[in-house]
C-alpha positions as CSV (number, residue, x, y, z in Angstrom):
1,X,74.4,64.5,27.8
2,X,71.6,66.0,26.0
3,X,68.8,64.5,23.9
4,X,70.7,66.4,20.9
5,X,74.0,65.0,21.5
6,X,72.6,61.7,21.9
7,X,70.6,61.8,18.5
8,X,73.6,62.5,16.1
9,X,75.3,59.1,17.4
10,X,72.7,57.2,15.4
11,X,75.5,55.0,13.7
12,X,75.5,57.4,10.4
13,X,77.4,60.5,11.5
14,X,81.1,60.7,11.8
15,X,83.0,58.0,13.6
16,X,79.7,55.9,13.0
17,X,79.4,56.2,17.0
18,X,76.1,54.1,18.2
19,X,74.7,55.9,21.4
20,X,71.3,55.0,23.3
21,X,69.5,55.4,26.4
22,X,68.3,53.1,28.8
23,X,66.6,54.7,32.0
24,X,68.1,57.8,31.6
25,X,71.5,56.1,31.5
26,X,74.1,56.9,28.3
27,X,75.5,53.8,26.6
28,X,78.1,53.4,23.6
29,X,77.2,50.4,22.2
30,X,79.5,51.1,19.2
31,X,81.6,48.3,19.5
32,X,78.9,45.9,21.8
33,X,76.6,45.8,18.4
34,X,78.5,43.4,17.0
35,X,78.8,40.9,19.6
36,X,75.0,41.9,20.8
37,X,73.4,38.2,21.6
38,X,70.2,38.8,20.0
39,X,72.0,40.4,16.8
40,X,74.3,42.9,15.7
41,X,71.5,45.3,13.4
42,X,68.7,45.0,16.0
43,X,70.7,47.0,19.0
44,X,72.1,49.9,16.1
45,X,67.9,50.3,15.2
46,X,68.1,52.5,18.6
47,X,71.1,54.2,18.3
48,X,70.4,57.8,18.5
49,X,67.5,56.8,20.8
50,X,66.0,56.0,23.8
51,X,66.1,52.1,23.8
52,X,64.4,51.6,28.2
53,X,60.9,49.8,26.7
54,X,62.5,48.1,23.8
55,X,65.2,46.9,26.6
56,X,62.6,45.7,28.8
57,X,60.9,44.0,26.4
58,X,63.3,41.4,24.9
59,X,65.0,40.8,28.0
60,X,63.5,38.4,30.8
61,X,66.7,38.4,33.3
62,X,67.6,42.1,33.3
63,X,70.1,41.6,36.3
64,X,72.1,39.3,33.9
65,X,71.9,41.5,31.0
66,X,72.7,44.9,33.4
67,X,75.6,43.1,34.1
68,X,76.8,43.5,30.0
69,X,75.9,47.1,30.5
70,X,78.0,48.1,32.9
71,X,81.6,48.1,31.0
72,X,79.2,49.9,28.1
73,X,78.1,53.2,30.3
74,X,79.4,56.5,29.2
75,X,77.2,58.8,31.4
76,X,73.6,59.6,31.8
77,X,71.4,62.1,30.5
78,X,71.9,65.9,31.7
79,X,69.5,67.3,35.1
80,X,67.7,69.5,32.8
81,X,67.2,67.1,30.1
82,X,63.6,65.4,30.2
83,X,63.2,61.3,30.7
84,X,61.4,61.4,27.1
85,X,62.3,62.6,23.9
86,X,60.0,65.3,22.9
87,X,58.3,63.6,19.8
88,X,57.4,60.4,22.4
89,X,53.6,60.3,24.6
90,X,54.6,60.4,28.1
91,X,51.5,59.5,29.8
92,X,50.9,56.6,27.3
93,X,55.0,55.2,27.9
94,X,53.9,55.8,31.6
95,X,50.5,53.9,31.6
96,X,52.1,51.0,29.6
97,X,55.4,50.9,32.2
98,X,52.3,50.1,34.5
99,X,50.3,47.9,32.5
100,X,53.8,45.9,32.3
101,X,54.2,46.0,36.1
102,X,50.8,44.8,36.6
103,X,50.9,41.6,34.3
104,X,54.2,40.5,35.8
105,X,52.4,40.8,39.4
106,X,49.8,38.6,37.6
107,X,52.6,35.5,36.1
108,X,52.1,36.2,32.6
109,X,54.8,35.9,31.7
110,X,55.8,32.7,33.6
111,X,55.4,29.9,31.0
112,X,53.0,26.8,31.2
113,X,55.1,23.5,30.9
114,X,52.7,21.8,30.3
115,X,51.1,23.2,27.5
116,X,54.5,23.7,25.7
117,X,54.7,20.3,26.0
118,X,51.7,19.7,24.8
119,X,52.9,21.6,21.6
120,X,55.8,20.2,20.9
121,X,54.7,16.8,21.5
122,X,52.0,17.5,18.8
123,X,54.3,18.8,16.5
124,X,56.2,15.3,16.4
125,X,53.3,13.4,16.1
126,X,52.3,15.4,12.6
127,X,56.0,14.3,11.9
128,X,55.9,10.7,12.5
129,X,52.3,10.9,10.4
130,X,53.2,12.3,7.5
131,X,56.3,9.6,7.1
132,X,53.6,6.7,8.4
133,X,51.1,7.6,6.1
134,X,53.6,6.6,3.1
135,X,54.6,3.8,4.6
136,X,51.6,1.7,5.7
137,X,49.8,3.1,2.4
138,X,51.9,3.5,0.1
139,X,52.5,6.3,-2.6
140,X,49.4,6.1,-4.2
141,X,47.9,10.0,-4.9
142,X,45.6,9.9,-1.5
143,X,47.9,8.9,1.2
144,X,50.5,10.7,-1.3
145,X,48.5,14.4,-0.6
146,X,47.7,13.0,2.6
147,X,51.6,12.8,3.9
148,X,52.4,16.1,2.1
149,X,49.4,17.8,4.1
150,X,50.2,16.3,7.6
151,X,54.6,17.2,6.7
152,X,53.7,20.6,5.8
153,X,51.5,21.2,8.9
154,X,54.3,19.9,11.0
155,X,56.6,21.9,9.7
156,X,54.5,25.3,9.8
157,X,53.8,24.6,13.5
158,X,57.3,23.4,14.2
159,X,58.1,27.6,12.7
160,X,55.5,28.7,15.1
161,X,56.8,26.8,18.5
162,X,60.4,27.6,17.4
163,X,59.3,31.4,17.2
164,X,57.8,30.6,20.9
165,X,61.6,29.6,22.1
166,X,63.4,32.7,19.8
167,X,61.5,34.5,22.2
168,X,62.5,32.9,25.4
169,X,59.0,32.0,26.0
170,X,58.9,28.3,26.7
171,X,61.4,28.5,29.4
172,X,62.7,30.6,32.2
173,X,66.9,30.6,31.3
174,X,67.3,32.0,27.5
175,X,69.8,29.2,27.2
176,X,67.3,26.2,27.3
177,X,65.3,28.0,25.2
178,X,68.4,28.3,22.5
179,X,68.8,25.3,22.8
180,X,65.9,23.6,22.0
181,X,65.1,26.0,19.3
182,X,68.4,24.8,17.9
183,X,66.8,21.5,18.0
184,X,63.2,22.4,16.3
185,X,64.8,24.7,13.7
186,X,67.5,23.3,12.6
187,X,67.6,19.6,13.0
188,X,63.9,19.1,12.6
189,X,63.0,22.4,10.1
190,X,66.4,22.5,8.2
191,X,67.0,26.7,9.1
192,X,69.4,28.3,11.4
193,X,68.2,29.4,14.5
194,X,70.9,32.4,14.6
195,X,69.5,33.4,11.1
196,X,66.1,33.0,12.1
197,X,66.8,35.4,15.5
198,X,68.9,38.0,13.2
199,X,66.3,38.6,10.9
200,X,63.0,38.5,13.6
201,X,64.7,40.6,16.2
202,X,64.7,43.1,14.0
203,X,61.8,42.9,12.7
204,X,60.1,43.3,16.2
205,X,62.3,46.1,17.1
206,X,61.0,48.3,14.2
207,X,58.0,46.8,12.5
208,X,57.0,48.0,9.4
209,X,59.8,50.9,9.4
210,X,61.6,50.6,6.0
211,X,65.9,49.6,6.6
212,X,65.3,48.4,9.9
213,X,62.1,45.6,9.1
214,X,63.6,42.7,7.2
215,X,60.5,41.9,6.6
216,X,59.9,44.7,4.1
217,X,62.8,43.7,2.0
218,X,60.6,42.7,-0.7
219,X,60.0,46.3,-1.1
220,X,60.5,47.2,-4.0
221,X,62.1,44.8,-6.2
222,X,58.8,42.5,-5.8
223,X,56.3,44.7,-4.2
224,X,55.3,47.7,-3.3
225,X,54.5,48.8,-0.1
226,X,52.6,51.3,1.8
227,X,51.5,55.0,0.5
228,X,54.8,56.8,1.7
229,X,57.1,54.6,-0.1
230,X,54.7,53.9,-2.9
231,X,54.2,57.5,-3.8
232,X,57.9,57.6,-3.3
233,X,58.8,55.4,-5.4
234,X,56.9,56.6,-7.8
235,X,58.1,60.0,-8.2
236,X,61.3,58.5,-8.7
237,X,60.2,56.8,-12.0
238,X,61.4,53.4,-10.5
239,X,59.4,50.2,-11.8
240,X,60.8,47.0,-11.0
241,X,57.4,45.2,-11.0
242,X,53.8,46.3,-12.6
243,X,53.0,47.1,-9.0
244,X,49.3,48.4,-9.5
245,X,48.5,44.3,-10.5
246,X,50.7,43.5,-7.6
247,X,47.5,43.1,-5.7
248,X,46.9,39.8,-8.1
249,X,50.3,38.2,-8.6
250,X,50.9,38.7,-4.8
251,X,48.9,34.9,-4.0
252,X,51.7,33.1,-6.5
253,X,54.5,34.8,-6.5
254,X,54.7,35.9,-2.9
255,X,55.2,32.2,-1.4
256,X,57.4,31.4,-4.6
257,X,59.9,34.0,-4.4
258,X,60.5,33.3,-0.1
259,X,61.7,29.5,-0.8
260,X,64.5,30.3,-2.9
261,X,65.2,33.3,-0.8
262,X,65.2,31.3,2.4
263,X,67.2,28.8,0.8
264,X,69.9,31.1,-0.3
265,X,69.9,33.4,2.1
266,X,70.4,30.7,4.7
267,X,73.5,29.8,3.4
268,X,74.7,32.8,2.9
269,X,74.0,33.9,6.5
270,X,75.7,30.6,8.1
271,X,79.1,31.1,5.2
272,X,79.1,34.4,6.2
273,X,79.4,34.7,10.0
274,X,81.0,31.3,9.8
275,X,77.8,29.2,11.7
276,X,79.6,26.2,11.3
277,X,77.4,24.3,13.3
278,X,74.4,25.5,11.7
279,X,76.0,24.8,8.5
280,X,76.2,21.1,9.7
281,X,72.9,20.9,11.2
282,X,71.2,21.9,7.8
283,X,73.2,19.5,6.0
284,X,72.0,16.8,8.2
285,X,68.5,17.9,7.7
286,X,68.4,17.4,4.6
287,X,70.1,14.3,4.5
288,X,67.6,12.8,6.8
289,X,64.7,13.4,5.6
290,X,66.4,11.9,1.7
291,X,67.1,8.7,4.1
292,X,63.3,8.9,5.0
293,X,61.5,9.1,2.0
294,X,63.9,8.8,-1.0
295,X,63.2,4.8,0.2
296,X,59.2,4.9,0.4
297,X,59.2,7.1,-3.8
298,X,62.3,7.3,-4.9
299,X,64.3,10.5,-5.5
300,X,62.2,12.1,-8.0
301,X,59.0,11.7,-6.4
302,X,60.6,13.1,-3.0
303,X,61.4,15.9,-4.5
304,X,57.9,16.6,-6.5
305,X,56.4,15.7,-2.7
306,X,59.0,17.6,-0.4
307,X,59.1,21.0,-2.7
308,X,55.3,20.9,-3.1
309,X,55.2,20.6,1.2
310,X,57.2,23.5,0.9
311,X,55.2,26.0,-1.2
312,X,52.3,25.2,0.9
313,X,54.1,25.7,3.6
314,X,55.4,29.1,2.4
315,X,51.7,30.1,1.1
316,X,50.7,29.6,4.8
317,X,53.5,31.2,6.3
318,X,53.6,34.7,4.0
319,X,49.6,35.0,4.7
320,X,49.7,34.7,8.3
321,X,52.5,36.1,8.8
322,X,51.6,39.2,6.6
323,X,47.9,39.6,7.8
324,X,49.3,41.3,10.7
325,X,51.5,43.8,9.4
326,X,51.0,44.7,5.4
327,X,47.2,46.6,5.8
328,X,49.0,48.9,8.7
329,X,50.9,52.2,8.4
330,X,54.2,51.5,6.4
331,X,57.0,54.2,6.7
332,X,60.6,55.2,7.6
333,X,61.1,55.0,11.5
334,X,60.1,57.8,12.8
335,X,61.7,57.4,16.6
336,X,57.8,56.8,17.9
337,X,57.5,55.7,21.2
338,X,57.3,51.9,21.9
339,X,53.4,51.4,22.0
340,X,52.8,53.7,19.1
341,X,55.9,52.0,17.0
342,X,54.1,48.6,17.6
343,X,50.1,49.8,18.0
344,X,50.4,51.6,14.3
345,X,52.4,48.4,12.5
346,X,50.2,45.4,14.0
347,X,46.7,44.4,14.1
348,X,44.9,40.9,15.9
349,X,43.1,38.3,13.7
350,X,39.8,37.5,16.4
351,X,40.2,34.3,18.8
352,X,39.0,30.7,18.1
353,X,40.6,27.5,18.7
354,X,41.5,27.4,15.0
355,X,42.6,30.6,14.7
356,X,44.9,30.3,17.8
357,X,46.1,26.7,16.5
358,X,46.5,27.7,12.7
359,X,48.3,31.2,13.4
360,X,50.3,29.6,16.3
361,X,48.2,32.4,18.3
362,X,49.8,35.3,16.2
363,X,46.0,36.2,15.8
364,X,47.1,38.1,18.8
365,X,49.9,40.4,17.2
366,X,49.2,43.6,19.2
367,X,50.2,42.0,22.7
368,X,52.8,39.6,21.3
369,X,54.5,42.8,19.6
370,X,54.0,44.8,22.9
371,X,55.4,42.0,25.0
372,X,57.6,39.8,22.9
373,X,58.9,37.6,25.7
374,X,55.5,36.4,27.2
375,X,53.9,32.9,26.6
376,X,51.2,32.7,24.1
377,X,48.9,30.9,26.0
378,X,48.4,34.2,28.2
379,X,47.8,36.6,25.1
380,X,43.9,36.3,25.3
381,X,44.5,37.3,29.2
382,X,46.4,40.6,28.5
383,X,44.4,41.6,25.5
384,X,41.3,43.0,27.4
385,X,43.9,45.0,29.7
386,X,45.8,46.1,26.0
387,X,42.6,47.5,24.9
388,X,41.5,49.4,27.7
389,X,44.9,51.2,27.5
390,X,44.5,51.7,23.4
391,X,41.1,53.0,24.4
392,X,42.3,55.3,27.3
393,X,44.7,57.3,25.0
394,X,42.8,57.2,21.5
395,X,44.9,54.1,19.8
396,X,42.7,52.3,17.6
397,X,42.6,48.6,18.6
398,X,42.3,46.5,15.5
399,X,40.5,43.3,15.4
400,X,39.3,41.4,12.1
401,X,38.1,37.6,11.2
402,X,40.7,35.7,9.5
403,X,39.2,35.6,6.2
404,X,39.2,39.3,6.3
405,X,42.8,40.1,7.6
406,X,43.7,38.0,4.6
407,X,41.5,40.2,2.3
408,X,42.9,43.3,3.6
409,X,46.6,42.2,2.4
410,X,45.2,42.4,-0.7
411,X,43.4,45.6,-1.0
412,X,46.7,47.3,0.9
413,X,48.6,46.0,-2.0
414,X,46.1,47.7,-4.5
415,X,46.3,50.4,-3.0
416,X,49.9,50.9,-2.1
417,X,50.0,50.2,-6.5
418,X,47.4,52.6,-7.2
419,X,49.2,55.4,-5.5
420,X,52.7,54.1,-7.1
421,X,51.3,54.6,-10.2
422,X,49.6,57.9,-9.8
423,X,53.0,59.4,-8.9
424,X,54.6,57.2,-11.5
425,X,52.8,58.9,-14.1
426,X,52.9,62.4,-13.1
């Protein structure tokens, strides 16, 4: 097959046929999408496309996974037709391939037990705390903020150490690593794990690339984002939002408007595709922690403390989660290569002990985006070898202080309003 030939079975054309390209190798994952383990939107992203780095990135036991491919293979690319498509940076996909072969050879990606452990065992301890705290003190308004501060941080760092195990980072087999992630995010969180996956896969596939990023859903009915689609927008006359103050609303409404989303879109997700035991697992969340603390305050006072816990823990969610991605280049996907795809949508918070704890060591975005799969305790290892390839091929390697990566979501959104509003007006 040709490049050409390839490109028009990106899922839109006639027939809707999904084709991509692993190692030169022609697959029709047409039907496979919707069965795909890790989601049924994240695979279609690359239809059309070559998929090899994306491929090697999610996926830890290739020889399992080839074994899928097989009854999927159509053919392979033509003799005459190149390895990479023309608009992709050989010599950078080549250096990188390397860089990947070299930090295997080095166990970076082999996960520490120990310090996983470590993490989780934390985790339950800001748990039993925050319920403790209530108990042995009562609900007076110190030990009151005091339990709502240690609930929220467990539940924030119980979202990063599930992350860790959507990832297949905590243990070798993906299937221990389901499975406890089942366990963290559903029974002790109250979220589907399958949602959670569905929705993050996706947004590591193609970050920041308007359709495929979930995470630029709020774009534009709340916010909006980037120049391209700003000035867009714009010129279409559409206002949803007075997006040139969005730069000020952004600190209030922004963790408002993701718990009811999360919320409803949780069990609309699980209705939907029929995640029955999800379903039950979220039920049973939130039926345990009403047997845990409707007792210590009674039900009104549960709900004042559990939905307050919540917005903080929304507030520090959206601005760590967002510090990485919003002040970057914004745009449709434009079929980059994978180190320029991720390099142009992500940028590192610098590394302290804080920093690593509070962020759950997404303070190192560019290597966890680059290599999805390995354990975060051996970003800070990989980053000096990152940035000698950024610097080797002209890739700017961005690195702020915390305080300033959340300043910079700020004066992106101004921006991205600014330019919405010239082209609104004219």
């Amino acid at each position: 097959f040709t490049w050409e030939e390839i490109g028009i079975r990106n899922g839109r054309g006639q027939g809707r046929e999904q084709w991509l390209v692993i190692d030169r190798k022609v697959y029709d994952v047409s039907k496979f999408s919707k069965t795909h383990p890790g989601g049924s939107r994240v695979i279609g992203h690359y239809a059309g496309q070559d998929a090899t780095d994306a491929f090697v990135a999610f996926h830890n036991d290739k020889s399992m996974v080839k074994k899928y491919l097989k009854s999927l293979l159509i053919g392979e690319l033509a003799p005459d037709q190149p390895s990479f498509e023309t608009n992709k940076k050989k010599s950078l996909l080549e250096d990188f391939r390397e860089l990947r072969c070299t930090i295997e050879k080095m166990g970076l990606l082999r996960p520490n037990y120990y310090f996983f452990s470590l993490i989780f065992l934390h985790l339950l301890v800001l748990e039993a705390a925050s319920w403790l705290v209530l108990w042995y003190f009562g609900i007076s308004l110190v030990p009151f903020l005091a339990g709502m501060v240690l609930f929220t941080t467990a539940q924030i760092q119980m979202g990063w150490f599930q992350h860790d195990l959507g990832h297949c980072s905590v243990f070798k087999k993906p299937r221990w690593n389901h499975l406890l992630q089942i366990v963290v995010i559903n029974v002790l969180k109250g979220l589907p794990a399958s949602w959670w996956n569905h929705l993050h896969n996706q947004h590591h596939a193609k970050p920041n690339c308007f359709r495929k990023d979930p995470d630029l859903n709020m774009h534009p009915l709340l916010f909006s984002l980037g120049k391209t689609l700003s000035v867009e927008l714009g010129k279409q006359k559409k206002k949803f939002m007075p997006y040139n103050y969005q730069h000020k609303y952004f600190v209030l409404l922004a963790p408002l408007a993701l718990i009811p989303f999360f919320q409803l879109s949780i069990f609309y997700f699980a209705i939907k595709r029929k995640k029955w035991l999800d379903l039950i697992l979220i039920v049973a969340f939130n039926i345990r922690v009403c047997l845990m603390y409707v007792p210590l305050m009674g039900f009104k006072t549960f709900m004042m403390y559990y939905w307050l816990s919540r917005y903080l823990e929304s507030t520090w969610f959206i601005w760590v989660s967002q510090m990485n991605h919003i002040p970057m280049h914004i745009d449709y996907d434009k079929n980059k290569d994978w180190v320029s795809t991720q390099l142009h949508a992500t940028c590192n918070v610098n590394q302290s002990v804080f920093n690593d704890w509070f962020t759950g060591h997404l303070n190192f975005q560019i290597e966890h985006h680059l290599f999805p799969t390995m354990p975060r305790h051996n970003y800070w290892k990989v980053a000096p070898l990152v940035k000698s390839l950024c610097d080797k091929h002209d890739i700017e390697y961005k690195s702020k202080t915390l305080l300033t990566a959340f300043v910079d979501i700020l004066h992106s959104l101004k921006d991205s309003g600014e330019h919405w509003l010239e082209a609104y007006l004219h």
